[in-house]
PDB file of C-alpha atoms in Angstrom:
ATOM      1  CA  UNK A1210      10.600  22.867 -74.651  1.00  0.00           C
ATOM      2  CA  UNK A1211       7.338  21.824 -72.955  1.00  0.00           C
ATOM      3  CA  UNK A1212       6.348  22.256 -69.379  1.00  0.00           C
ATOM      4  CA  UNK A1213       8.257  20.939 -66.411  1.00  0.00           C
ATOM      5  CA  UNK A1214       5.819  18.089 -65.810  1.00  0.00           C
ATOM      6  CA  UNK A1215       6.339  16.762 -69.318  1.00  0.00           C
ATOM      7  CA  UNK A1216      10.107  16.945 -68.925  1.00  0.00           C
ATOM      8  CA  UNK A1217      10.146  15.098 -65.606  1.00  0.00           C
ATOM      9  CA  UNK A1218       7.633  12.498 -66.794  1.00  0.00           C
ATOM     10  CA  UNK A1219       9.949  11.354 -69.569  1.00  0.00           C
ATOM     11  CA  UNK A1220      13.108  11.312 -67.457  1.00  0.00           C
ATOM     12  CA  UNK A1221      14.276   7.706 -67.717  1.00  0.00           C
ATOM     13  CA  UNK A1222      15.783   7.774 -64.202  1.00  0.00           C
ATOM     14  CA  UNK A1223      12.337   8.232 -62.644  1.00  0.00           C
ATOM     15  CA  UNK A1224      10.599   4.917 -62.115  1.00  0.00           C
ATOM     16  CA  UNK A1225       6.885   5.239 -61.348  1.00  0.00           C
ATOM     17  CA  UNK A1226       4.844   2.838 -59.226  1.00  0.00           C
ATOM     18  CA  UNK A1227       1.135   2.332 -59.921  1.00  0.00           C
ATOM     19  CA  UNK A1228      -1.306   1.464 -57.135  1.00  0.00           C
ATOM     20  CA  UNK A1229      -0.812  -2.315 -57.594  1.00  0.00           C
ATOM     21  CA  UNK A1230       2.980  -1.732 -57.572  1.00  0.00           C
ATOM     22  CA  UNK A1231       2.642   0.270 -54.329  1.00  0.00           C
ATOM     23  CA  UNK A1232       0.579  -2.498 -52.683  1.00  0.00           C
ATOM     24  CA  UNK A1233       3.402  -4.901 -53.511  1.00  0.00           C
ATOM     25  CA  UNK A1234       6.311  -2.556 -52.653  1.00  0.00           C
ATOM     26  CA  UNK A1235       4.808  -1.510 -49.319  1.00  0.00           C
ATOM     27  CA  UNK A1236       3.283  -4.937 -48.576  1.00  0.00           C
ATOM     28  CA  UNK A1237       0.036  -3.350 -47.366  1.00  0.00           C
ATOM     29  CA  UNK A1238      -3.585  -3.488 -48.578  1.00  0.00           C
ATOM     30  CA  UNK A1239      -4.824  -1.029 -51.199  1.00  0.00           C
ATOM     31  CA  UNK A1240      -6.853   0.842 -48.558  1.00  0.00           C
ATOM     32  CA  UNK A1241      -3.676   1.524 -46.568  1.00  0.00           C
ATOM     33  CA  UNK A1242      -1.907   2.804 -49.714  1.00  0.00           C
ATOM     34  CA  UNK A1243      -4.807   5.193 -50.308  1.00  0.00           C
ATOM     35  CA  UNK A1244      -4.582   6.410 -46.693  1.00  0.00           C
ATOM     36  CA  UNK A1245      -0.835   7.036 -47.066  1.00  0.00           C
ATOM     37  CA  UNK A1246      -1.617   9.216 -50.080  1.00  0.00           C
ATOM     38  CA  UNK A1247      -4.571  10.966 -48.409  1.00  0.00           C
ATOM     39  CA  UNK A1248      -2.437  11.696 -45.325  1.00  0.00           C
ATOM     40  CA  UNK A1249       0.442  13.059 -47.476  1.00  0.00           C
ATOM     41  CA  UNK A1250       2.975  10.334 -46.678  1.00  0.00           C
ATOM     42  CA  UNK A1251       3.123   9.822 -50.441  1.00  0.00           C
ATOM     43  CA  UNK A1252       2.173  11.935 -53.428  1.00  0.00           C
ATOM     44  CA  UNK A1253       1.523  10.863 -56.978  1.00  0.00           C
ATOM     45  CA  UNK A1254       0.403  12.003 -60.394  1.00  0.00           C
ATOM     46  CA  UNK A1255      -1.825  10.985 -63.285  1.00  0.00           C
ATOM     47  CA  UNK A1256       0.456  12.657 -65.840  1.00  0.00           C
ATOM     48  CA  UNK A1257       0.908   9.370 -67.698  1.00  0.00           C
ATOM     49  CA  UNK A1258      -2.818   8.584 -67.532  1.00  0.00           C
ATOM     50  CA  UNK A1259      -2.585   6.158 -64.613  1.00  0.00           C
ATOM     51  CA  UNK A1260      -2.019   7.337 -61.049  1.00  0.00           C
ATOM     52  CA  UNK A1261       1.566   6.588 -60.031  1.00  0.00           C
ATOM     53  CA  UNK A1262       4.120   7.575 -57.402  1.00  0.00           C
ATOM     54  CA  UNK A1263       7.863   8.000 -58.038  1.00  0.00           C
ATOM     55  CA  UNK A1264       9.588   4.842 -56.777  1.00  0.00           C
ATOM     56  CA  UNK A1265      12.293   6.934 -55.093  1.00  0.00           C
ATOM     57  CA  UNK A1266       9.685   8.002 -52.516  1.00  0.00           C
ATOM     58  CA  UNK A1267       9.735   4.418 -51.139  1.00  0.00           C
ATOM     59  CA  UNK A1268      12.719   3.351 -49.017  1.00  0.00           C
ATOM     60  CA  UNK A1269      13.054  -0.147 -47.559  1.00  0.00           C
ATOM     61  CA  UNK A1270       9.369  -0.893 -48.083  1.00  0.00           C
ATOM     62  CA  UNK A1271       8.121   2.332 -46.440  1.00  0.00           C
ATOM     63  CA  UNK A1272       7.435   5.903 -47.553  1.00  0.00           C
ATOM     64  CA  UNK A1273      10.509   8.085 -47.007  1.00  0.00           C
ATOM     65  CA  UNK A1274       9.928   9.399 -43.481  1.00  0.00           C
ATOM     66  CA  UNK A1275      10.944  12.997 -44.237  1.00  0.00           C
ATOM     67  CA  UNK A1276       8.679  13.214 -47.282  1.00  0.00           C
ATOM     68  CA  UNK A1277       5.375  13.950 -45.493  1.00  0.00           C
ATOM     69  CA  UNK A1278       6.452  17.216 -43.878  1.00  0.00           C
ATOM     70  CA  UNK A1279       8.086  18.357 -47.097  1.00  0.00           C
ATOM     71  CA  UNK A1280       4.923  17.594 -49.084  1.00  0.00           C
ATOM     72  CA  UNK A1281       2.890  19.625 -46.583  1.00  0.00           C
ATOM     73  CA  UNK A1282       5.299  22.605 -46.758  1.00  0.00           C
ATOM     74  CA  UNK A1283       5.088  22.608 -50.566  1.00  0.00           C
ATOM     75  CA  UNK A1284       1.295  22.247 -50.585  1.00  0.00           C
ATOM     76  CA  UNK A1285       1.053  25.139 -48.114  1.00  0.00           C
ATOM     77  CA  UNK A1286       3.153  27.155 -50.579  1.00  0.00           C
ATOM     78  CA  UNK A1287       0.497  26.521 -53.239  1.00  0.00           C
ATOM     79  CA  UNK A1288       2.198  23.740 -55.195  1.00  0.00           C
ATOM     80  CA  UNK A1289       0.018  21.213 -57.013  1.00  0.00           C
ATOM     81  CA  UNK A1290       0.963  17.550 -56.665  1.00  0.00           C
ATOM     82  CA  UNK A1291       2.607  17.584 -60.120  1.00  0.00           C
ATOM     83  CA  UNK A1292       4.549  20.744 -59.301  1.00  0.00           C
ATOM     84  CA  UNK A1293       5.820  19.440 -55.985  1.00  0.00           C
ATOM     85  CA  UNK A1294       6.872  16.111 -57.531  1.00  0.00           C
ATOM     86  CA  UNK A1295       8.733  18.026 -60.233  1.00  0.00           C
ATOM     87  CA  UNK A1296      10.467  20.198 -57.626  1.00  0.00           C
ATOM     88  CA  UNK A1297      11.479  17.172 -55.563  1.00  0.00           C
ATOM     89  CA  UNK A1298      12.964  15.377 -58.583  1.00  0.00           C
ATOM     90  CA  UNK A1299      14.756  18.275 -60.296  1.00  0.00           C
ATOM     91  CA  UNK A1300      18.223  19.548 -59.475  1.00  0.00           C
ATOM     92  CA  UNK A1301      18.069  22.542 -57.149  1.00  0.00           C
ATOM     93  CA  UNK A1302      20.926  25.014 -57.400  1.00  0.00           C
ATOM     94  CA  UNK A1303      20.834  26.016 -53.728  1.00  0.00           C
ATOM     95  CA  UNK A1304      20.932  22.369 -52.591  1.00  0.00           C
ATOM     96  CA  UNK A1305      23.493  21.279 -55.175  1.00  0.00           C
ATOM     97  CA  UNK A1306      21.345  18.237 -55.979  1.00  0.00           C
ATOM     98  CA  UNK A1307      17.707  17.298 -56.228  1.00  0.00           C
ATOM     99  CA  UNK A1308      15.613  17.836 -53.102  1.00  0.00           C
ATOM    100  CA  UNK A1309      14.727  14.125 -53.022  1.00  0.00           C
ATOM    101  CA  UNK A1310      18.445  13.238 -53.072  1.00  0.00           C
ATOM    102  CA  UNK A1311      18.972  15.620 -50.143  1.00  0.00           C
ATOM    103  CA  UNK A1312      16.058  14.038 -48.250  1.00  0.00           C
ATOM    104  CA  UNK A1313      17.457  10.565 -48.907  1.00  0.00           C
ATOM    105  CA  UNK A1314      20.788  11.789 -47.504  1.00  0.00           C
ATOM    106  CA  UNK A1315      19.063  12.948 -44.301  1.00  0.00           C
ATOM    107  CA  UNK A1316      18.997  16.699 -44.979  1.00  0.00           C
ATOM    108  CA  UNK A1317      15.286  17.377 -44.402  1.00  0.00           C
ATOM    109  CA  UNK A1318      15.811  20.693 -42.568  1.00  0.00           C
ATOM    110  CA  UNK A1319      17.834  22.081 -45.466  1.00  0.00           C
ATOM    111  CA  UNK A1320      15.228  20.923 -48.014  1.00  0.00           C
ATOM    112  CA  UNK A1321      12.337  22.398 -46.027  1.00  0.00           C
ATOM    113  CA  UNK A1322      14.227  25.671 -45.539  1.00  0.00           C
ATOM    114  CA  UNK A1323      14.575  25.984 -49.325  1.00  0.00           C
ATOM    115  CA  UNK A1324      10.944  24.875 -49.839  1.00  0.00           C
ATOM    116  CA  UNK A1325       9.711  27.605 -47.511  1.00  0.00           C
ATOM    117  CA  UNK A1326      11.380  30.245 -49.681  1.00  0.00           C
ATOM    118  CA  UNK A1327       9.307  29.153 -52.704  1.00  0.00           C
ATOM    119  CA  UNK A1328       6.092  30.814 -51.520  1.00  0.00           C
TER     120      UNK A1328
END
């Protein structure tokens, strides 16, 4: 069946944005995009060979505001960037949808509560 990262990487519903795509989508210089990643406002992966960020993490030309705290909770739980992206994009039984869908719907407390149980 392959590992989770491979399964998520080939999911057609997940559009990935490369660094040049992020510069355009966010309308900021490359240095600012790098800072957003360094400061955990965004997270990406090199699973396809080129560093890219799931497009769903960008809303109205900005990183999803509730994403940063969720990324930090998952990193504190020991998740790698690939693992936390996979968790955000996959359906979660306790949430009844994917964590990113719950964040987009404004349910950050519920998502972080579930994330904290993953330690």
